[in-house]
Structures are given as C-alpha cells and as structure tokens.
Tab-separated table of C-alpha atoms in Angstrom:
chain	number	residue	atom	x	y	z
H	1	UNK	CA	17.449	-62.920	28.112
H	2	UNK	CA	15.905	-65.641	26.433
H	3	UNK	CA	13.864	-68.678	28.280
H	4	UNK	CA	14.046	-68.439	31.994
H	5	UNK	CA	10.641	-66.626	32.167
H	6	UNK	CA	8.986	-67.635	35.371
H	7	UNK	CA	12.266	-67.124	36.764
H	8	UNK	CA	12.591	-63.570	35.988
H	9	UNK	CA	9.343	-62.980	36.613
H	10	UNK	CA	10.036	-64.328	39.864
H	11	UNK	CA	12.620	-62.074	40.782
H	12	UNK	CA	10.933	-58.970	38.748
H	13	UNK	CA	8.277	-59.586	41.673
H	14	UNK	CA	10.562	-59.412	44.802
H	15	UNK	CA	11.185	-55.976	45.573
H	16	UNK	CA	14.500	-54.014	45.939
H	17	UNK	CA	14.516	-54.061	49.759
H	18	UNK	CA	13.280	-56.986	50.167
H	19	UNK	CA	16.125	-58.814	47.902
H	20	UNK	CA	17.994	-61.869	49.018
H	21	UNK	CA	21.851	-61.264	50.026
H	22	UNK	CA	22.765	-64.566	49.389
H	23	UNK	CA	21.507	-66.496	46.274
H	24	UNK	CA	22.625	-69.727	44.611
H	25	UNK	CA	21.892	-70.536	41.016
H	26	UNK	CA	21.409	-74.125	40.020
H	27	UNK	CA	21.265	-75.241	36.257
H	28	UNK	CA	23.309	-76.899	33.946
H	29	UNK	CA	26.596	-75.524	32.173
H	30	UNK	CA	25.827	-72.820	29.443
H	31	UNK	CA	21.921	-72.878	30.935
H	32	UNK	CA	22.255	-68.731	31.487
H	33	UNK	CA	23.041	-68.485	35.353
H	34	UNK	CA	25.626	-65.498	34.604
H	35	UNK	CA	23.330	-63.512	32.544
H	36	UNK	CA	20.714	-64.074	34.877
H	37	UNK	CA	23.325	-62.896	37.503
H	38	UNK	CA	23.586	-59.621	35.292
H	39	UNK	CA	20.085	-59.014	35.170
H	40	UNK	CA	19.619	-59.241	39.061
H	41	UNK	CA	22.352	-57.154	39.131
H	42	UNK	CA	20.982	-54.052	36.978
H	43	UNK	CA	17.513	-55.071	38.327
H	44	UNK	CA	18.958	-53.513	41.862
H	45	UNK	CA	20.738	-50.750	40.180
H	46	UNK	CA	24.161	-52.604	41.495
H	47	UNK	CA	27.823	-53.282	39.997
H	48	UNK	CA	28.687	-56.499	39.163
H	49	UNK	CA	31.437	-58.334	40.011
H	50	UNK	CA	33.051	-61.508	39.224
H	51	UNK	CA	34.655	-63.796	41.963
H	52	UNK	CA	37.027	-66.731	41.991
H	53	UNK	CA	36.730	-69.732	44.058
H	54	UNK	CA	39.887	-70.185	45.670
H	55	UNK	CA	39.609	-69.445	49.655
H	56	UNK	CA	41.992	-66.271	49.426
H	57	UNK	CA	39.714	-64.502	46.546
H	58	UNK	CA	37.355	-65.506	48.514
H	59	UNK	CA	38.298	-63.632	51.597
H	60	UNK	CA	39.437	-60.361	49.821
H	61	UNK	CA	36.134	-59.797	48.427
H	62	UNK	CA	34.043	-60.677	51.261
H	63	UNK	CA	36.300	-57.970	53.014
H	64	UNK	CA	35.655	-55.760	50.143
H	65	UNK	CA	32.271	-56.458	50.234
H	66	UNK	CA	32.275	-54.263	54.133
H	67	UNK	CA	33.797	-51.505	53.031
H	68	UNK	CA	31.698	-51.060	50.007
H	69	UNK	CA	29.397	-48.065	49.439
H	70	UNK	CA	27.542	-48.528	46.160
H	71	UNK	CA	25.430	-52.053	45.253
H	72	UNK	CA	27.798	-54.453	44.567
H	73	UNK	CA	26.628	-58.181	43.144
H	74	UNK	CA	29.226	-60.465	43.585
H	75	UNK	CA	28.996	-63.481	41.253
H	76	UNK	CA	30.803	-66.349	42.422
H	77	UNK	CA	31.080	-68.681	39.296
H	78	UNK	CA	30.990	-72.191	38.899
H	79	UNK	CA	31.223	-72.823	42.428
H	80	UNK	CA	31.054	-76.733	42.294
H	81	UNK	CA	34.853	-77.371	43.097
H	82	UNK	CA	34.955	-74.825	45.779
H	83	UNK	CA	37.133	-76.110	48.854
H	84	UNK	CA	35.729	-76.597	51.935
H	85	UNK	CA	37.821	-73.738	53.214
H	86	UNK	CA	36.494	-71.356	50.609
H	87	UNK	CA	32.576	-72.456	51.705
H	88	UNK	CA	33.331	-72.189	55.461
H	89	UNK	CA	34.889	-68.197	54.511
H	90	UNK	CA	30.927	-68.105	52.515
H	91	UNK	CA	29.338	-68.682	56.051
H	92	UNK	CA	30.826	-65.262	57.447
H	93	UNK	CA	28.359	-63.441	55.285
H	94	UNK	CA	25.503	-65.418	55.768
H	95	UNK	CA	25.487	-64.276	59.647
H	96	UNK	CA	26.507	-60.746	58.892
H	97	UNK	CA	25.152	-59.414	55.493
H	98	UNK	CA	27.065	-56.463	54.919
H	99	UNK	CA	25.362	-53.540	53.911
H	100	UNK	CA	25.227	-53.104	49.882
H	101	UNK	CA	26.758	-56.232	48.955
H	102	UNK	CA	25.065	-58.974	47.654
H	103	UNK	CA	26.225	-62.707	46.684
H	104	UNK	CA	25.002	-65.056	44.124
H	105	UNK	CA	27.490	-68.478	43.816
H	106	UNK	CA	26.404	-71.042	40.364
H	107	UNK	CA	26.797	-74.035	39.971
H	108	UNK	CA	25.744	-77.074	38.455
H	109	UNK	CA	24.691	-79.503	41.311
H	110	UNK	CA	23.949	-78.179	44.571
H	111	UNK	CA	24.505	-81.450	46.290
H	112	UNK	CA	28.352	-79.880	46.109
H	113	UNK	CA	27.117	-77.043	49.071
H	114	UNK	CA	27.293	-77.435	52.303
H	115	UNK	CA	24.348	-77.940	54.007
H	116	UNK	CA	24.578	-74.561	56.052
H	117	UNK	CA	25.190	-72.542	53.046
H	118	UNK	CA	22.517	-74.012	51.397
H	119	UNK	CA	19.935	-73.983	54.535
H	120	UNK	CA	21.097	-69.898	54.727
H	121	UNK	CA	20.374	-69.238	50.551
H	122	UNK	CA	18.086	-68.746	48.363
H	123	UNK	CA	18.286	-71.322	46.157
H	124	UNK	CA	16.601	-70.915	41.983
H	125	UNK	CA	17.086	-73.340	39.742
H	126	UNK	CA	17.168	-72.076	36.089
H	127	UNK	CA	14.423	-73.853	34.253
H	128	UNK	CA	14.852	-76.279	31.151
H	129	UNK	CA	14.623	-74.452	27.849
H	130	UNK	CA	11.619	-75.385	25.797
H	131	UNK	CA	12.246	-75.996	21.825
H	132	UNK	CA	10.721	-72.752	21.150
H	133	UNK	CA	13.233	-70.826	23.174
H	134	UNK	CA	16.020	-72.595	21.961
H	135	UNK	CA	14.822	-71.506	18.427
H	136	UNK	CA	14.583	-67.993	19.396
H	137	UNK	CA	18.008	-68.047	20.197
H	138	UNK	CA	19.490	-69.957	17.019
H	139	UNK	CA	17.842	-67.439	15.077
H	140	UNK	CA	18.827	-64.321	17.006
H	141	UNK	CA	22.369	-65.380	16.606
H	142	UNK	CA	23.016	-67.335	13.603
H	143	UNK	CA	21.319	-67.553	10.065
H	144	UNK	CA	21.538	-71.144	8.876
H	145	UNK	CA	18.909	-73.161	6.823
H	146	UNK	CA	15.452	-74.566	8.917
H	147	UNK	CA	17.300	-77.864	8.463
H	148	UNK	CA	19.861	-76.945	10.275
H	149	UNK	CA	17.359	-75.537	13.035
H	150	UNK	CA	15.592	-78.406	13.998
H	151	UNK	CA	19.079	-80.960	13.933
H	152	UNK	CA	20.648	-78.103	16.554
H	153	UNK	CA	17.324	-77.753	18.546
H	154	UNK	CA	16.995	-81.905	18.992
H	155	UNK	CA	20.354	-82.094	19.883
H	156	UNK	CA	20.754	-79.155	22.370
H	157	UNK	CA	19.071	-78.268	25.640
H	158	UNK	CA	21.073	-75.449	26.470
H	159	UNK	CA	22.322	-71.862	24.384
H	160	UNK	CA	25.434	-73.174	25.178
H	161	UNK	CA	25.032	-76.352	23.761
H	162	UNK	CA	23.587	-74.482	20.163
H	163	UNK	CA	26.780	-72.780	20.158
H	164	UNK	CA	29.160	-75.425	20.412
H	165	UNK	CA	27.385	-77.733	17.785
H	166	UNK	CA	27.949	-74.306	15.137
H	167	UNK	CA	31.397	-74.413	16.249
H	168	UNK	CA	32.120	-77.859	15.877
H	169	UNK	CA	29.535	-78.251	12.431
H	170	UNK	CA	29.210	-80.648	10.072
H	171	UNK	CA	32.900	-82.183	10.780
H	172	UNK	CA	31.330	-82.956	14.530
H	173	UNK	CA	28.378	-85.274	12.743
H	174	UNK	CA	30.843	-86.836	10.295
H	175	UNK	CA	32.855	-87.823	13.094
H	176	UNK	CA	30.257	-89.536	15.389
H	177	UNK	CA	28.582	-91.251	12.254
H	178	UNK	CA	31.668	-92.895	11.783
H	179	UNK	CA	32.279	-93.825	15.698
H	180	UNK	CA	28.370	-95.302	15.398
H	181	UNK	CA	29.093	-97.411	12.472
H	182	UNK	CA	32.430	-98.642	13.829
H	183	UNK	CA	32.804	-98.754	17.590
H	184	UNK	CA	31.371	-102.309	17.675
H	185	UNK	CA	33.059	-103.874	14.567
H	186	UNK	CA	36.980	-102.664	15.236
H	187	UNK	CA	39.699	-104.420	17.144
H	188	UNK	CA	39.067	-103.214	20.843
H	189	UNK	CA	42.097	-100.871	20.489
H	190	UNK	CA	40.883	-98.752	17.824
H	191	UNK	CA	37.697	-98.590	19.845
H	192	UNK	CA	39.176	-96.682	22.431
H	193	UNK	CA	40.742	-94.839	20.383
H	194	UNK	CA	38.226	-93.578	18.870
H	195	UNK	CA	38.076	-90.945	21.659
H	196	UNK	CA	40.987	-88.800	21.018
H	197	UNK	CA	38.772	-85.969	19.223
H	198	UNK	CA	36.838	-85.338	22.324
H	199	UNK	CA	38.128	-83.182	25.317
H	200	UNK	CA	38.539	-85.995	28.310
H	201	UNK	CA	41.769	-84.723	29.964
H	202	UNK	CA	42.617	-81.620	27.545
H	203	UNK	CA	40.679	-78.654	26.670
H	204	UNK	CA	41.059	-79.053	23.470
H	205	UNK	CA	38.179	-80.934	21.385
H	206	UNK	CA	34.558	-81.801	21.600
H	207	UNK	CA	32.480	-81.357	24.180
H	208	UNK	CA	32.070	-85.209	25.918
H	209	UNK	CA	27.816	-84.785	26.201
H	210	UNK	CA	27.468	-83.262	22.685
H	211	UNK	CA	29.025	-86.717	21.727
H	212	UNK	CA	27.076	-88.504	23.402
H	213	UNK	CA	24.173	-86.561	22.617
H	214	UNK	CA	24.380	-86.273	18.561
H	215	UNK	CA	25.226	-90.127	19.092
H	216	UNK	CA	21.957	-90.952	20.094
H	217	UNK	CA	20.365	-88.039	17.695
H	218	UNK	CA	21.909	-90.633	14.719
H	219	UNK	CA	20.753	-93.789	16.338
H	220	UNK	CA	17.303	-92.145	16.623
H	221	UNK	CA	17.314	-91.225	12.985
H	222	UNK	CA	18.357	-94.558	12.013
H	223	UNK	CA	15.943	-96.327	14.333
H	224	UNK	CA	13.590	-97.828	11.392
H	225	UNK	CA	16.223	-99.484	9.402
H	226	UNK	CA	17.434	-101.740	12.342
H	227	UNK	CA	14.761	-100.731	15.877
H	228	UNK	CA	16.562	-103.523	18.138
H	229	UNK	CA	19.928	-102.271	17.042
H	230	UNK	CA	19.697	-98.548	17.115
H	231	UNK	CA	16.986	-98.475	20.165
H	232	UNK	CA	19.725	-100.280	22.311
H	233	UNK	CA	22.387	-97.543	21.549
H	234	UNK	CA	20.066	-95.011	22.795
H	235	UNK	CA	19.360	-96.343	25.777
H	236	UNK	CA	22.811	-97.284	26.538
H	237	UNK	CA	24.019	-94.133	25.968
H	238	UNK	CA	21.438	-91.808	27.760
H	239	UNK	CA	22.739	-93.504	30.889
H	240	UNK	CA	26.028	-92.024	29.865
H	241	UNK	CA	24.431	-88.913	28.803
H	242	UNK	CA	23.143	-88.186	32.602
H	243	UNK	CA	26.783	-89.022	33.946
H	244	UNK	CA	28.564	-86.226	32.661
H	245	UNK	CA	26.876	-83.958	34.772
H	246	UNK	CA	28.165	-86.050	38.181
H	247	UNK	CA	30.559	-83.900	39.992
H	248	UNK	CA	34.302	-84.791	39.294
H	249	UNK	CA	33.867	-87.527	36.947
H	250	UNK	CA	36.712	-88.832	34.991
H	251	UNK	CA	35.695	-88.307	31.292
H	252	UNK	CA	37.994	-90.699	29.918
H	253	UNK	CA	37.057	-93.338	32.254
H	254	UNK	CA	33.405	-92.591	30.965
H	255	UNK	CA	34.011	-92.898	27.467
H	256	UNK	CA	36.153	-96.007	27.933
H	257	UNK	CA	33.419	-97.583	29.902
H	258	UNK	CA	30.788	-96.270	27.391
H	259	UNK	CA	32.878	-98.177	24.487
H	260	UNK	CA	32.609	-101.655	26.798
H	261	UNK	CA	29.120	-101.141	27.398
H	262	UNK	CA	27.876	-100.016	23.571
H	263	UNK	CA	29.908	-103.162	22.287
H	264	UNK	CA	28.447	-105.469	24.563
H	265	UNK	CA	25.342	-104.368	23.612
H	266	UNK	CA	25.825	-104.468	20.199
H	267	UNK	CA	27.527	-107.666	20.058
H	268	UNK	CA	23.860	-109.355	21.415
C-alpha cells in the first residue's frame, strides 16, 4: 500500500492478541480505508468480508459473526448513511465481541457515529498523502509525460482522485477552462447550466470536487495575468471545495450557489 505509513506501522506494532474487535476508519473517499482494511485483515491471518449498511445485513452478519470459526474481518463500507437502526444492531458487538470476528466500519466523517459506537472503537484516521506518495502511485499505475505528473499531483490529494482526473483527461480541463472564462460573463441561465457535465443528482459525469478543484488549479495558473481576479476565484471556491465533504449535501444546490457566489465576486 502506498502512503499511510505511520498508520501501518501503527498497526504492524499491535500484536495479534492484542487486536482491536471493533475499528473505525476515518479519511476521505478514495483515501485507501478498504485496502487498509485488507491489510489488517491478512495481517491477522483472517478472511475478509464485505458488509452492507442496511439494518438487516447488518444483523445477518453480526449473527454470522457467532457462529464463525476461522478469523473473519468484517468491513463495513462507507458507513456514513447508516440508519440509526443499523448503528444501534453495531452496539450488540461492542458488549459481546464474539470470538474470531472482527469489525472495521469507514467512513468519511465520524461526526455521522453515534457517540457510543464511537466511545467503544478504535478510531484511525488515514493520514493525508504527501506529493511524493501521490507520485509513487501515478507512476506505478500509469505512464504519462512528467507534465502530466505534476498537473495530476497539484490537483489530487487522494489515489482516487489521480484516477478519476486520467479518466476524465484532457476533455475534463477543456471543460472547466471554459466554465472559468464564462461563468461570470453569460446570461444567468447559461450559468447554471453550465453544470450539467458534472454528477449532482446522476452518477453519471464528473466528480463535483475535481471541478472545483482543477477550477482553482486554472485560476492559480492564471494568477499573474489578473492577481485580484483570479486570487478571488480561489478563495471563493476553496470554501466550496471543503463543502463537498459535509454529510448529505445537495450537490446541485452547491454548484448553483457556487455560480451566485463566483459571479458576485467577479462582477466587483
């Protein structure tokens, strides 16, 4: 695994009988929390196995998880929208372990836990990746130019991120160029508009961050021909940046507030 080095080190250090039933993972989306869910599964010699989050899958494999003779490591993933019914099941196995089962739930704010699941965890949050790790992992997985290395690696915090931004390529930059050079000059209409290439309430399209991100990645670039201009964009839209991560936001509501908020900048 690359990046996440004190953290494995970290659990490398904690020995096999000594290992925490009950773990929660904390780190963005794409930031590594299942592979790191892998590794503490072979580091205990266990089987791992994935988990929904809806309060009956919940309660099948925590009665699985009795009954069980070989490690198991049950990864419950992205655990954020769990219902409060599904959490409360969580508790049972918090007061009685069972005996070669253990738990690890991710997610991406841990504000979303309950307070007595997160009082009775062990809570790790995976660690930001430097540039030099994020490098390392462009280059064990694609071979572009160096150019195309450091654009990626200022743009992207996460492997995740690295992959979507080769997915989208150059098509991705094209498009928010044109949204920078545009969203404060067309009718208001067209502004909004301009959103219907990024996923708000489909699947389908680019990812609402990585906008926002290679948006201020242009702005940045383009700071010296106009400071006042370009410096405002980036410090509107960093705001917006650190909103997509708040649990159950509305992503079109975001964007269309984002548009109202760049233009009234840029109108000054």
């Amino acid at each position: 695994m690359i990046g996440q080095k004190n953290l494995i080190n970290k659990i490398n250090s904690i020995s096999i009988d000594k290992f925490p039933r009950f773990i929660v993972l904390v780190g963005d989306k794409g930031s590594g929390k299942t592979t790191l869910s892998h590794l503490i599964a072979d580091n205990l010699k266990a089987e791992f196995a994935l988990s929904g989050i809806k309060v009956d899958e919940i309660r099948e494999v925590i009665n699985t998880a009795y009954t069980v003779r070989d490690k198991v490591v049950y990864c419950i993933k992205d655990a954020d929208t769990m219902r409060n019914e599904a959490k409360n099941a969580m508790l049972k196995i918090t007061e009685e372990p069972p005996a070669n089962a253990y738990f690890i739930m991710t997610v991406q704010d841990d504000s979303s836990l309950l307070d007595t699941i997160k009082s009775r965890a062990f809570v790790m949050y995976m660690e930001p990746y430097t540039i030099d790790d994020l490098k390392e992992y462009y280059l064990a997985n694609y071979t572009l130019a160096d150019s195309d290395i450091d654009t990626v690696c200022d743009i992207a915090s996460t492997p995740y991120e690295i992959d979507k931004l080769i997915e989208y390529g150059g098509d991705f930059i094209e498009y928010v160029s044109l949204v920078v050079d545009n969203i404060a000059d067309v009718e208001p209409a067209n502004a909004f508009m301009s959103s219907e290439k990024l996923a708000l309430k489909k699947e389908e399209g680019y990812d609402l961050k990585l906008f926002f991100k290679v948006f201020c990645k242009i702005c940045l670039d383009r700071i010296l021909t106009d400071l006042g201009h370009y410096s405002g964009g980036v410090v509107v839209t960093t705001e917006y940046i650190n909103k997509c991560g708040k649990l159950g936001v509305n992503k079109q509501q975001l964007y269309d507030s984002w548009v109202l908020s760049i233009r009234e900048e840029w109108w000054v």
